[in-house]
Coordinates of C-alpha atoms and ligand atoms in Angstrom, one line a residue:
M1 CA 0.0 0.0 0.0
D2 CA 1.3 3.5 -0.7
K3 CA 2.3 5.7 2.1
F4 CA -0.9 7.7 1.7
P5 CA -3.6 5.6 0.0
T6 CA -5.8 8.6 -0.5
H7 CA -5.9 11.8 -2.6
N8 CA -7.8 13.7 0.1
K9 CA -5.3 16.5 0.8
K10 CA -6.9 17.5 4.0
L11 CA -6.6 14.0 5.3
I12 CA -2.9 13.6 4.2
E13 CA -2.0 17.0 5.8
W14 CA -3.7 16.1 9.1
V15 CA -2.1 12.7 9.4
K16 CA 1.3 14.2 8.7
N17 CA 0.7 16.9 11.3
M18 CA -0.5 14.5 14.0
A19 CA 2.4 12.2 13.3
R20 CA 4.8 15.1 13.6
M21 CA 3.4 15.7 17.1
C22 CA 3.1 12.1 18.3
Q23 CA 6.3 10.8 16.6
P24 CA 5.2 7.2 15.8
D25 CA 7.9 4.8 14.4
D26 CA 5.6 4.1 11.4
I27 CA 2.1 4.6 10.1
V28 CA -0.3 1.8 8.9
W29 CA -3.6 2.4 7.2
I30 CA -6.4 0.1 8.1
D31 CA -7.9 -1.5 4.9
G32 CA -10.6 -3.6 6.5
S33 CA -9.3 -6.9 5.1
D34 CA -9.5 -10.2 7.1
E35 CA -5.8 -10.7 6.3
Q36 CA -4.7 -7.4 7.9
K37 CA -7.0 -8.0 10.9
Q38 CA -5.5 -11.5 11.5
R39 CA -2.0 -10.0 11.3
F40 CA -2.9 -7.5 14.0
E41 CA -4.5 -10.2 16.2
K42 CA -1.3 -12.2 16.0
E43 CA 0.8 -9.2 16.9
A44 CA -1.5 -8.2 19.8
I45 CA -1.3 -11.8 21.2
G46 CA 2.5 -11.6 20.9
S47 CA 2.6 -8.2 22.7
G48 CA 0.2 -9.5 25.5
E49 CA -2.4 -6.9 24.6
I50 CA -5.0 -9.7 24.1
I51 CA -5.2 -13.3 25.1
Q52 CA -6.5 -15.9 22.6
L53 CA -9.4 -17.8 24.2
N54 CA -10.4 -21.4 23.7
Q55 CA -10.9 -21.4 19.9
E56 CA -13.1 -24.5 19.9
K57 CA -15.6 -23.1 22.4
L58 CA -15.1 -19.4 21.5
P59 CA -13.9 -19.1 18.0
G60 CA -12.4 -15.8 17.1
C61 CA -12.6 -14.6 20.7
F62 CA -10.0 -12.7 22.7
L63 CA -9.6 -11.3 26.2
H64 CA -8.1 -7.9 27.1
R65 CA -7.4 -6.4 30.5
T66 CA -7.3 -2.6 31.0
A67 CA -5.3 -0.8 33.6
K68 CA -6.9 -1.0 37.1
D69 CA -7.9 2.7 37.1
D70 CA -9.1 2.7 33.5
V71 CA -12.3 0.7 33.6
A72 CA -15.0 3.1 32.8
R73 CA -15.8 6.4 31.1
T74 CA -14.2 9.3 33.0
E75 CA -16.8 12.0 32.9
H76 CA -14.8 14.4 35.0
L77 CA -11.9 14.3 32.5
T78 CA -14.3 14.7 29.5
F79 CA -14.6 18.2 28.1
I80 CA -16.5 20.1 25.4
C81 CA -14.2 22.8 24.1
T82 CA -16.1 25.7 22.6
K83 CA -15.0 29.3 22.2
I84 CA -17.9 30.5 24.4
K85 CA -18.6 28.7 27.7
N86 CA -22.3 28.9 27.5
D87 CA -22.3 27.0 24.2
A88 CA -21.1 24.0 26.2
G89 CA -23.7 24.7 28.8
P90 CA -24.0 23.8 32.5
N91 CA -24.2 20.1 31.5
N92 CA -20.6 19.9 30.3
N93 CA -17.1 20.4 31.6
W94 CA -15.6 23.2 29.5
M95 CA -12.3 24.5 28.4
T96 CA -11.4 27.0 25.6
P97 CA -10.1 25.2 22.5
K98 CA -6.8 27.0 23.0
T99 CA -6.2 25.8 26.5
A100 CA -7.4 22.3 25.7
Y101 CA -5.2 21.9 22.7
K102 CA -2.2 23.2 24.6
K103 CA -2.7 20.9 27.6
A104 CA -3.3 17.8 25.4
R105 CA -0.4 18.7 23.0
A106 CA 2.0 18.4 25.9
I107 CA 0.8 14.9 26.6
F108 CA 0.5 13.8 22.9
K109 CA 4.0 15.1 22.2
G110 CA 6.2 12.1 21.4
S111 CA 3.6 9.7 22.9
M112 CA 3.8 7.3 20.0
S113 CA 7.6 7.0 19.8
G114 CA 8.5 3.4 19.7
R115 CA 4.9 2.6 18.6
R116 CA 3.0 2.4 15.4
M117 CA 0.2 4.9 14.4
Y118 CA -2.8 3.2 12.9
V119 CA -5.1 5.2 10.6
I120 CA -8.7 4.0 10.8
P121 CA -11.1 5.4 8.2
F122 CA -14.5 4.5 9.5
S123 CA -18.2 5.2 8.6
M124 CA -20.9 5.6 11.3
G125 CA -23.9 4.2 9.4
P126 CA -23.8 2.2 6.2
V127 CA -21.0 3.3 3.9
G128 CA -22.4 5.7 1.3
S129 CA -25.7 6.4 3.1
P130 CA -26.5 10.1 3.0
F131 CA -27.2 9.8 6.7
S132 CA -23.8 8.4 7.6
K133 CA -20.8 10.3 8.8
I134 CA -17.2 9.5 8.3
G135 CA -14.5 9.7 10.9
V136 CA -10.8 8.9 10.8
E137 CA -9.2 7.7 14.1
L138 CA -5.5 7.8 14.6
T139 CA -4.4 5.5 17.5
D140 CA -1.4 3.7 18.9
S141 CA -3.5 0.9 20.3
R142 CA -4.1 -2.4 18.4
Y143 CA -7.0 -3.1 20.9
V144 CA -8.7 0.1 19.6
V145 CA -8.1 -1.1 16.0
L146 CA -9.6 -4.5 16.6
N147 CA -12.6 -3.0 18.5
M148 CA -13.2 -0.4 15.8
L149 CA -13.3 -3.1 13.2
I150 CA -16.3 -4.6 15.1
M151 CA -18.1 -1.4 16.2
T152 CA -17.8 0.5 12.9
R153 CA -17.6 -0.1 9.1
A154 CA -13.8 0.6 8.6
G155 CA -11.3 0.4 5.8
E156 CA -10.8 0.9 2.1
A157 CA -14.5 1.4 1.2
V158 CA -14.6 4.3 3.6
L159 CA -11.5 5.8 2.2
R160 CA -13.0 5.6 -1.3
Q161 CA -16.1 7.4 0.0
L162 CA -13.8 10.1 1.5
E163 CA -12.2 10.7 -1.9
K164 CA -15.6 11.9 -3.0
D165 CA -16.9 14.2 -0.3
G166 CA -13.9 14.9 1.8
H167 CA -15.6 15.7 5.1
F168 CA -14.5 13.7 8.2
T169 CA -14.3 14.0 12.0
K170 CA -10.7 14.1 13.0
C171 CA -10.2 11.7 15.9
L172 CA -6.8 11.4 17.6
H173 CA -6.1 8.8 20.3
S174 CA -3.0 7.8 22.2
K175 CA -2.7 5.6 25.2
A176 CA 0.4 7.7 26.1
E177 CA 1.3 6.5 29.6
L178 CA -2.2 5.3 30.6
D179 CA -1.8 7.7 33.5
I180 CA -5.1 9.0 35.0
N181 CA -3.3 12.3 35.8
K182 CA -2.5 12.7 32.1
R183 CA -5.9 11.6 30.8
L184 CA -8.2 13.9 28.8
I185 CA -11.2 13.2 26.5
L186 CA -11.6 16.5 24.5
H187 CA -14.3 17.4 22.0
F188 CA -13.9 20.4 19.7
P189 CA -17.3 20.5 18.0
E190 CA -16.4 23.8 16.2
D191 CA -13.4 22.0 14.6
N192 CA -15.1 18.6 14.1
T193 CA -12.3 17.2 16.2
I194 CA -11.8 14.7 19.1
W195 CA -8.6 14.3 21.1
S196 CA -8.4 11.5 23.6
V197 CA -5.3 10.7 25.5
G198 CA -4.1 8.6 28.5
S199 CA -6.9 6.0 28.5
G200 CA -7.5 2.5 27.0
Y201 CA -11.1 2.1 28.1
G202 CA -13.7 1.6 25.3
G203 CA -16.0 4.5 26.0
N204 CA -13.0 6.9 26.1
V205 CA -11.1 5.5 23.1
L206 CA -13.5 4.0 20.5
L207 CA -14.0 7.5 19.3
G208 CA -16.8 6.6 16.8
K209 CA -19.1 5.7 19.7
K210 CA -19.9 8.3 22.5
C211 CA -17.5 10.9 21.3
L212 CA -18.5 11.1 17.6
S213 CA -21.9 9.5 17.4
L214 CA -23.3 11.4 20.4
R215 CA -21.3 14.4 21.5
I216 CA -20.0 15.6 18.1
A217 CA -23.0 14.3 16.2
S218 CA -25.5 16.0 18.5
F219 CA -23.8 19.3 17.8
I220 CA -23.9 18.6 14.0
A221 CA -27.5 17.3 14.2
R222 CA -28.7 20.6 15.7
K223 CA -27.2 22.5 12.8
E224 CA -28.5 20.0 10.2
K225 CA -31.9 19.6 11.9
W226 CA -31.8 15.9 12.9
F227 CA -31.3 13.9 16.2
A228 CA -28.3 12.0 17.5
E229 CA -29.7 10.1 20.5
H230 CA -28.6 7.6 23.2
M231 CA -31.4 5.2 22.1
L232 CA -32.0 1.6 21.2
I233 CA -33.9 0.8 18.0
M234 CA -36.1 -2.3 17.8
G235 CA -38.7 -3.7 15.5
I236 CA -41.8 -5.5 16.7
E237 CA -43.2 -7.8 14.0
E238 CA -46.9 -8.3 14.5
P239 CA -48.6 -11.6 13.7
N240 CA -49.6 -10.3 10.2
G241 CA -45.9 -9.7 9.3
H242 CA -46.1 -5.9 9.7
V243 CA -43.1 -4.5 11.6
E244 CA -43.3 -1.4 13.7
Y245 CA -40.2 0.3 15.1
I246 CA -39.6 2.0 18.3
A247 CA -36.7 4.0 19.8
G248 CA -35.9 4.1 23.5
A249 CA -33.6 6.1 25.7
F250 CA -32.6 4.7 29.1
P251 CA -29.6 5.6 31.3
S252 CA -26.9 3.0 32.0
A253 CA -28.0 -0.2 33.9
C254 CA -31.7 0.1 32.9
G255 CA -31.8 -2.8 30.5
K256 CA -31.5 -1.0 27.1
T257 CA -29.5 -3.9 25.5
N258 CA -31.8 -6.6 26.9
L259 CA -34.9 -4.7 25.7
A260 CA -33.5 -4.3 22.2
M261 CA -33.4 -8.1 21.7
L262 CA -36.1 -9.4 24.1
V263 CA -37.6 -12.8 23.7
P264 CA -41.5 -12.8 23.7
P265 CA -42.9 -14.4 26.9
D266 CA -44.6 -17.7 26.5
G267 CA -48.0 -16.2 27.1
L268 CA -47.7 -13.9 24.1
K269 CA -45.9 -16.4 21.8
K270 CA -49.0 -17.8 20.2
K271 CA -49.7 -14.3 19.0
G272 CA -46.7 -14.7 16.8
Y273 CA -44.6 -11.6 17.7
R274 CA -41.0 -11.5 16.6
I275 CA -38.5 -8.9 17.7
W276 CA -35.8 -7.4 15.4
T277 CA -32.8 -5.6 16.8
V278 CA -31.6 -2.5 14.9
G279 CA -29.4 -1.1 17.6
D280 CA -28.8 -1.1 21.4
D281 CA -27.2 2.2 22.1
I282 CA -27.3 5.0 19.5
A283 CA -30.0 6.2 17.1
W284 CA -29.6 8.9 14.4
M285 CA -33.0 10.1 13.4
R286 CA -34.3 12.6 10.8
V287 CA -37.6 13.8 9.4
D288 CA -38.2 12.4 5.9
T289 CA -40.4 13.6 3.1
D290 CA -43.2 11.5 4.4
G291 CA -43.3 13.6 7.6
S292 CA -42.2 10.7 9.8
L293 CA -39.1 10.2 11.8
W294 CA -36.6 7.6 10.3
A295 CA -33.7 6.1 12.3
I296 CA -30.4 4.4 11.6
N297 CA -28.0 2.8 14.1
P298 CA -24.7 4.3 13.2
E299 CA -22.8 1.4 14.9
S300 CA -22.1 -2.2 13.6
G301 CA -21.4 -3.8 16.9
F302 CA -22.4 -4.0 20.6
F303 CA -20.1 -2.8 23.4
G304 CA -22.1 -4.3 26.2
V305 CA -21.8 -4.9 29.9
A306 CA -21.0 -8.6 30.6
P307 CA -22.0 -9.0 34.3
G308 CA -25.6 -10.1 34.6
T309 CA -25.8 -11.3 31.0
N310 CA -27.1 -14.9 30.9
S311 CA -29.7 -17.0 29.2
K312 CA -32.5 -15.7 31.4
T313 CA -31.8 -12.0 31.1
N314 CA -30.7 -12.0 27.4
P315 CA -30.5 -15.3 25.6
N316 CA -29.9 -13.6 22.2
M317 CA -26.8 -11.8 23.6
V318 CA -25.5 -15.1 25.0
D319 CA -25.6 -16.4 21.4
T320 CA -24.2 -13.2 19.9
I321 CA -21.0 -13.4 22.0
K322 CA -20.0 -17.0 21.2
K323 CA -17.8 -16.0 18.4
N324 CA -15.6 -13.1 17.0
T325 CA -16.0 -11.2 20.3
I326 CA -13.4 -9.3 22.3
Y327 CA -14.0 -9.6 26.1
T328 CA -12.6 -6.9 28.4
N329 CA -11.9 -7.3 32.2
V330 CA -13.8 -10.7 32.6
L331 CA -12.6 -13.8 34.5
L332 CA -10.4 -16.2 32.6
K333 CA -11.3 -19.9 33.4
P334 CA -8.8 -22.7 33.4
D335 CA -10.3 -24.0 30.1
R336 CA -9.6 -20.6 28.5
T337 CA -13.3 -19.7 28.4
V338 CA -14.6 -16.7 30.3
W339 CA -17.0 -15.9 33.2
W340 CA -18.5 -13.0 35.0
E341 CA -20.8 -12.5 38.0
G342 CA -24.3 -13.5 36.8
A343 CA -23.1 -15.6 33.8
N344 CA -24.6 -18.9 32.9
G345 CA -23.6 -22.1 34.7
E346 CA -21.9 -22.8 38.0
V347 CA -19.5 -20.3 39.6
P348 CA -16.1 -21.6 38.7
Q349 CA -13.8 -22.7 41.5
E350 CA -10.8 -20.7 40.2
G351 CA -9.4 -18.7 37.4
V352 CA -7.6 -15.5 36.6
D353 CA -9.5 -12.4 37.6
W354 CA -9.9 -9.2 35.6
Q355 CA -6.7 -7.7 37.1
G356 CA -4.6 -10.8 36.1
G357 CA -4.4 -12.3 39.7
L358 CA -5.1 -15.9 40.7
W359 CA -8.7 -16.1 41.8
K360 CA -10.7 -18.6 43.9
A361 CA -14.5 -18.5 44.4
G362 CA -15.4 -16.6 47.5
M363 CA -11.8 -15.3 48.1
P364 CA -12.1 -12.3 50.4
D365 CA -10.4 -8.9 50.0
D366 CA -8.8 -7.1 52.9
R367 CA -12.2 -5.9 54.1
G368 CA -13.6 -9.5 54.0
R369 CA -15.8 -9.0 50.9
P370 CA -15.6 -11.6 48.1
I371 CA -13.2 -10.5 45.3
L372 CA -15.0 -10.2 42.0
G373 CA -13.8 -12.3 39.1
A374 CA -14.9 -9.8 36.5
H375 CA -15.0 -6.0 36.9
P376 CA -18.7 -4.8 37.3
N377 CA -18.2 -2.8 34.1
A378 CA -16.6 -5.7 32.2
R379 CA -17.5 -5.6 28.6
F380 CA -17.8 -7.6 25.4
T381 CA -17.4 -6.2 21.9
A382 CA -19.4 -8.2 19.3
P383 CA -20.6 -7.8 15.8
I384 CA -24.3 -6.9 15.5
M385 CA -24.7 -9.4 12.7
N386 CA -23.9 -12.3 15.2
C387 CA -27.2 -11.5 16.9
P388 CA -30.0 -14.0 16.1
T389 CA -32.5 -11.1 16.1
A390 CA -30.4 -8.7 13.9
S391 CA -32.8 -6.8 11.6
F392 CA -32.3 -7.1 7.9
R393 CA -32.7 -3.4 7.7
I394 CA -29.5 -2.6 9.5
E395 CA -27.6 -2.2 6.3
Q396 CA -30.4 -0.3 4.5
H397 CA -29.4 3.3 3.9
H398 CA -32.8 4.7 4.7
G399 CA -33.2 3.2 8.1
V400 CA -36.5 2.4 9.7
P401 CA -39.6 4.6 10.5
I402 CA -40.2 5.2 14.2
S403 CA -43.7 4.9 15.6
A404 CA -43.0 5.5 19.3
I405 CA -40.2 7.0 21.4
I406 CA -39.8 5.6 24.9
F407 CA -38.1 7.2 27.8
G408 CA -37.4 5.2 30.9
G409 CA -35.5 5.2 34.2
R410 CA -35.0 3.1 37.3
R411 CA -37.6 4.3 39.9
Q412 CA -38.6 2.2 42.8
H413 CA -41.5 4.7 43.4
L414 CA -43.1 7.5 41.5
A415 CA -43.2 6.5 37.8
P416 CA -45.9 4.1 36.8
L417 CA -45.2 1.1 34.6
V418 CA -46.1 3.1 31.5
Y419 CA -47.7 6.4 30.6
E420 CA -48.1 8.3 27.3
S421 CA -47.5 12.0 27.0
F422 CA -50.3 14.3 25.9
S423 CA -48.4 15.9 23.0
W424 CA -44.9 16.2 21.5
Q425 CA -44.2 19.2 23.7
H426 CA -45.4 17.4 26.8
G427 CA -43.2 14.4 25.7
V428 CA -40.2 16.7 25.5
F429 CA -41.0 17.8 29.1
V430 CA -41.2 14.1 30.1
G431 CA -37.8 13.3 28.4
S432 CA -36.1 16.4 29.8
T433 CA -37.1 15.5 33.4
M434 CA -36.5 11.8 33.4
G435 CA -34.7 10.5 36.4
S436 CA -33.1 7.3 37.5
E437 CA -31.8 5.9 40.8
L438 CA -28.1 5.4 41.2
T439 CA -27.0 1.7 41.3
A440 CA -24.0 0.0 42.8
A441 CA -22.3 0.5 39.5
Q442 CA -22.2 4.3 39.8
V443 CA -20.6 6.8 42.2
G444 CA -23.0 8.3 44.6
K445 CA -25.5 7.1 47.2
I446 CA -27.5 4.1 46.0
G447 CA -31.1 5.1 45.5
D448 CA -30.4 8.8 45.0
V449 CA -32.1 10.1 41.9
R450 CA -30.2 11.8 39.1
I451 CA -32.0 13.6 36.4
D452 CA -30.6 12.4 33.1
P453 CA -32.7 14.1 30.3
M454 CA -33.2 11.7 27.4
A455 CA -30.3 9.7 28.9
M456 CA -28.1 12.3 27.2
F457 CA -26.7 14.2 30.1
P458 CA -23.2 12.8 29.8
F459 CA -23.4 12.9 26.0
C460 CA -24.9 16.1 24.8
G461 CA -22.2 18.0 23.0
Y462 CA -23.7 21.5 23.6
N463 CA -25.9 23.4 26.0
M464 CA -28.8 21.2 26.9
A465 CA -31.2 24.1 27.0
E466 CA -30.6 24.5 23.3
Y467 CA -30.9 20.7 22.9
F468 CA -34.4 20.9 24.4
R469 CA -35.3 23.8 22.1
H470 CA -34.0 21.6 19.2
W471 CA -36.3 18.7 20.3
L472 CA -39.3 21.1 20.4
A473 CA -38.4 22.6 16.9
I474 CA -38.1 19.2 15.2
G475 CA -41.5 18.2 16.6
K476 CA -43.0 21.1 14.7
R477 CA -41.5 19.8 11.4
M478 CA -43.1 16.4 11.6
A479 CA -46.5 15.7 10.1
K480 CA -46.5 12.2 11.7
A481 CA -44.5 12.6 14.9
P482 CA -43.9 9.5 16.9
K483 CA -45.9 9.4 20.2
I484 CA -43.8 9.7 23.3
F485 CA -44.1 7.3 26.3
H486 CA -42.3 6.8 29.6
V487 CA -41.8 3.3 31.1
N488 CA -40.5 2.1 34.4
W489 CA -39.7 -1.6 34.8
F490 CA -38.3 -1.1 38.3
R491 CA -41.3 -0.1 40.5
A492 CA -41.0 -1.9 43.9
D493 CA -43.2 -2.6 46.9
E494 CA -42.4 -1.4 50.5
S495 CA -39.9 -4.2 51.0
G496 CA -38.0 -3.3 47.8
K497 CA -39.3 -6.3 45.8
F498 CA -39.9 -5.5 42.1
L499 CA -43.6 -5.5 41.2
W500 CA -43.0 -6.2 37.5
P501 CA -41.0 -9.2 36.2
G502 CA -39.3 -7.2 33.4
F503 CA -37.2 -8.8 30.6
G504 CA -39.4 -10.5 27.9
E505 CA -42.6 -9.6 29.8
N506 CA -41.9 -5.9 28.8
L507 CA -43.4 -6.9 25.5
R508 CA -46.9 -6.6 27.1
V509 CA -46.2 -2.9 27.6
L510 CA -44.8 -2.4 24.1
E511 CA -47.9 -4.0 22.7
W512 CA -50.1 -1.4 24.5
I513 CA -47.8 1.3 23.3
L514 CA -48.2 0.2 19.6
D515 CA -51.9 -0.2 20.1
R516 CA -52.0 3.5 21.3
C517 CA -49.9 4.5 18.2
N518 CA -52.4 2.8 16.0
N519 CA -55.5 4.2 17.8
K520 CA -56.6 0.7 18.7
V521 CA -57.1 1.2 22.4
D522 CA -58.4 3.9 24.8
A523 CA -56.6 5.1 27.9
L524 CA -57.2 6.8 31.2
K525 CA -56.2 10.4 31.6
S526 CA -54.1 11.1 34.7
P527 CA -52.3 14.3 35.7
I528 CA -49.0 13.0 34.3
G529 CA -50.3 11.5 31.0
Y530 CA -52.4 8.7 29.7
I531 CA -52.2 5.4 31.5
P532 CA -53.5 2.0 30.4
R533 CA -56.8 0.6 31.7
P534 CA -55.5 -2.5 33.5
T535 CA -57.7 -4.7 31.3
D536 CA -55.9 -3.4 28.1
L537 CA -52.6 -5.0 29.0
D538 CA -52.5 -8.6 27.7
M539 CA -51.6 -10.6 30.9
T540 CA -52.0 -14.0 29.3
G541 CA -49.7 -16.4 31.1
L542 CA -48.5 -13.9 33.7
T543 CA -50.0 -13.8 37.2
L544 CA -49.0 -10.9 39.4
A545 CA -49.8 -10.9 43.1
N546 CA -53.1 -9.4 44.1
G547 CA -53.2 -5.7 43.6
D548 CA -49.7 -5.4 42.0
L549 CA -51.0 -4.3 38.6
H550 CA -53.0 -1.6 40.3
R551 CA -49.9 -0.5 42.3
L552 CA -47.8 -0.5 39.1
L553 CA -50.1 2.0 37.5
E554 CA -50.7 4.1 40.6
I555 CA -49.9 7.8 40.7
S556 CA -49.2 9.5 44.0
N557 CA -49.8 13.2 43.9
E558 CA -47.7 13.7 46.9
D559 CA -44.6 12.0 45.3
W560 CA -45.1 13.9 42.1
L561 CA -45.3 17.2 43.9
E562 CA -42.0 16.3 45.5
E563 CA -40.6 15.4 42.1
L564 CA -41.6 18.8 40.7
K565 CA -39.2 20.4 43.3
R566 CA -36.3 18.3 41.9
I567 CA -37.3 19.2 38.4
K568 CA -37.5 23.0 39.2
K569 CA -34.0 22.9 40.7
F570 CA -32.7 21.1 37.6
Y571 CA -34.4 23.5 35.2
Q572 CA -33.0 26.5 37.1
L573 CA -29.5 25.3 36.2
F574 CA -30.2 26.6 32.6
K575 CA -31.4 30.0 33.8
E576 CA -33.1 32.1 31.1
D577 CA -31.9 29.7 28.3
L578 CA -34.5 27.0 29.2
P579 CA -37.3 27.1 26.6
K580 CA -40.4 28.7 28.0
E581 CA -42.5 25.8 26.7
L582 CA -40.9 23.5 29.3
W583 CA -41.7 25.9 32.1
Q584 CA -45.2 26.0 30.8
E585 CA -45.4 22.2 30.9
Y586 CA -44.1 22.3 34.4
E587 CA -46.8 24.8 35.5
E588 CA -49.5 22.9 33.8
L589 CA -48.5 19.6 35.6
L590 CA -48.4 21.5 38.9
L591 CA -51.9 22.7 38.3
R592 CA -53.2 19.3 37.3
L593 CA -51.7 17.7 40.4
K594 CA -53.1 20.4 42.7
A595 CA -56.5 20.1 41.1
R596 CA -56.7 16.4 41.8
Ligands
OXD601 C1 -22.5 3.7 28.1 C2 -22.2 2.7 27.1 O1 -21.7 3.9 29.0 O2 -23.1 2.4 26.2 O3 -23.6 4.3 28.1 O4 -21.1 2.1 27.1
MN602 MN1 -24.7 3.8 26.2

């Protein structure tokens, strides 16, 4: 291959400039071929970056371990760098581009000396689709290359596409010293540029994912009048073969991946539903000439949380990750297969834990607690096409039409199992105020509620007040806007026991949602929105304890009035920037609750 296998002058100049700063020993362009991928796998095994797993039981699978303090996205080291602070908004950490470039340049300088720089041209979305965006990531990590080959469409075809239109997001990554004190995840939306240094963790370094497809894309989407959202996309095939698609936003640890590929419960099976997975994390959506909202999943793989994944919670994912999968920070078993807390089968007696230490089941740490075999945020990276429910429309350039948007959080109290907003504007209010309880996987007091609008709080690349305004404006452009719903699979009784079984049973709620979209069923009007009449949820084959369905749909005025105080405080963060329509929705909800 030539030194620069492209005629794109901007690309050549940029690669040269970045190489001048990072000083790699050589530069290799990713062509997307199997042959090149296999060569990198061999090299990465040789260097210890990955461990080859049992190829009979897990063909094409590898294990990678990150540094101990590099196991999750580091939001406090993640910045939106705009000239004006208010453009990043109170929802983001901010630096001026000048300061940020200067700080990062000092870390990038010479960071690739003794290493190779890989150039990864990648497309988010099908190559050539008018809705796709191209990025080029420069990295000194083979782990990043191997992951990007799963998560994105990468290689020659993208480079050819780039010859034509020339535009790409400039993504620079170096592991540097993997030092948390020299780690920065920087976004320069005004320059269409991302610089990430000092980390090797997926969410910080697979720059096509959160950095490009959400933070930078949300900024571009506002200008170009579309949506870049933290949403799953799934198809529900009805018994007559017609498929309806929904998009859903849920914060981490609320079951987005499981929902995207759910297995219909036995009681509904005879109705003949099938589920099709389009995406589990990101949706790009735009208004088409038919006045509806159409969505693509820009990714081509899953970067999912391993702990808790098993044949009960997600049988389709269990099948998906049996081949061509990269595991990160899981337990290595003596037979060179892998395990994590909540995996299928018996707890292994021993193995090598995620930090590379010998591990025995129940082994206590110095505080007497059992040492985990896998990190709670251990991950797998797997091709979406491995998934038994992968939709045939994933590769279609046009995407899928969205009938309903679902927002959801983890709330033991307050939010009912499901409710429908009164209008698009009210739906934006619902999304902008959605909250979720912190879990053991997050920093903070368990049970405390954090407001995470549209599950985008950590991912919105600009001032969220403007993001809400954008949502309101797009609503006005749609002749056939999707209906907006809120769901809560996590409502619990006084003893903390979940009232709803979740997982596949959630299809019963989705069925009601689609019936509402198709005007097939009436609903009850409550102060917060429309809720189902209990008899309209098909409960065939599911028996809940006496009164539980009623409790799942109950709305407590007192709790909602309390919630409004939290919402008010949150909205006040945005001062006069917050769209007045949202204050209006707030006031109207207050009045409805007081009048009850
Ligand atoms: C996340 C993820 O952190 O999808 O939201 O990895
Ligand atoms: Mn996510």
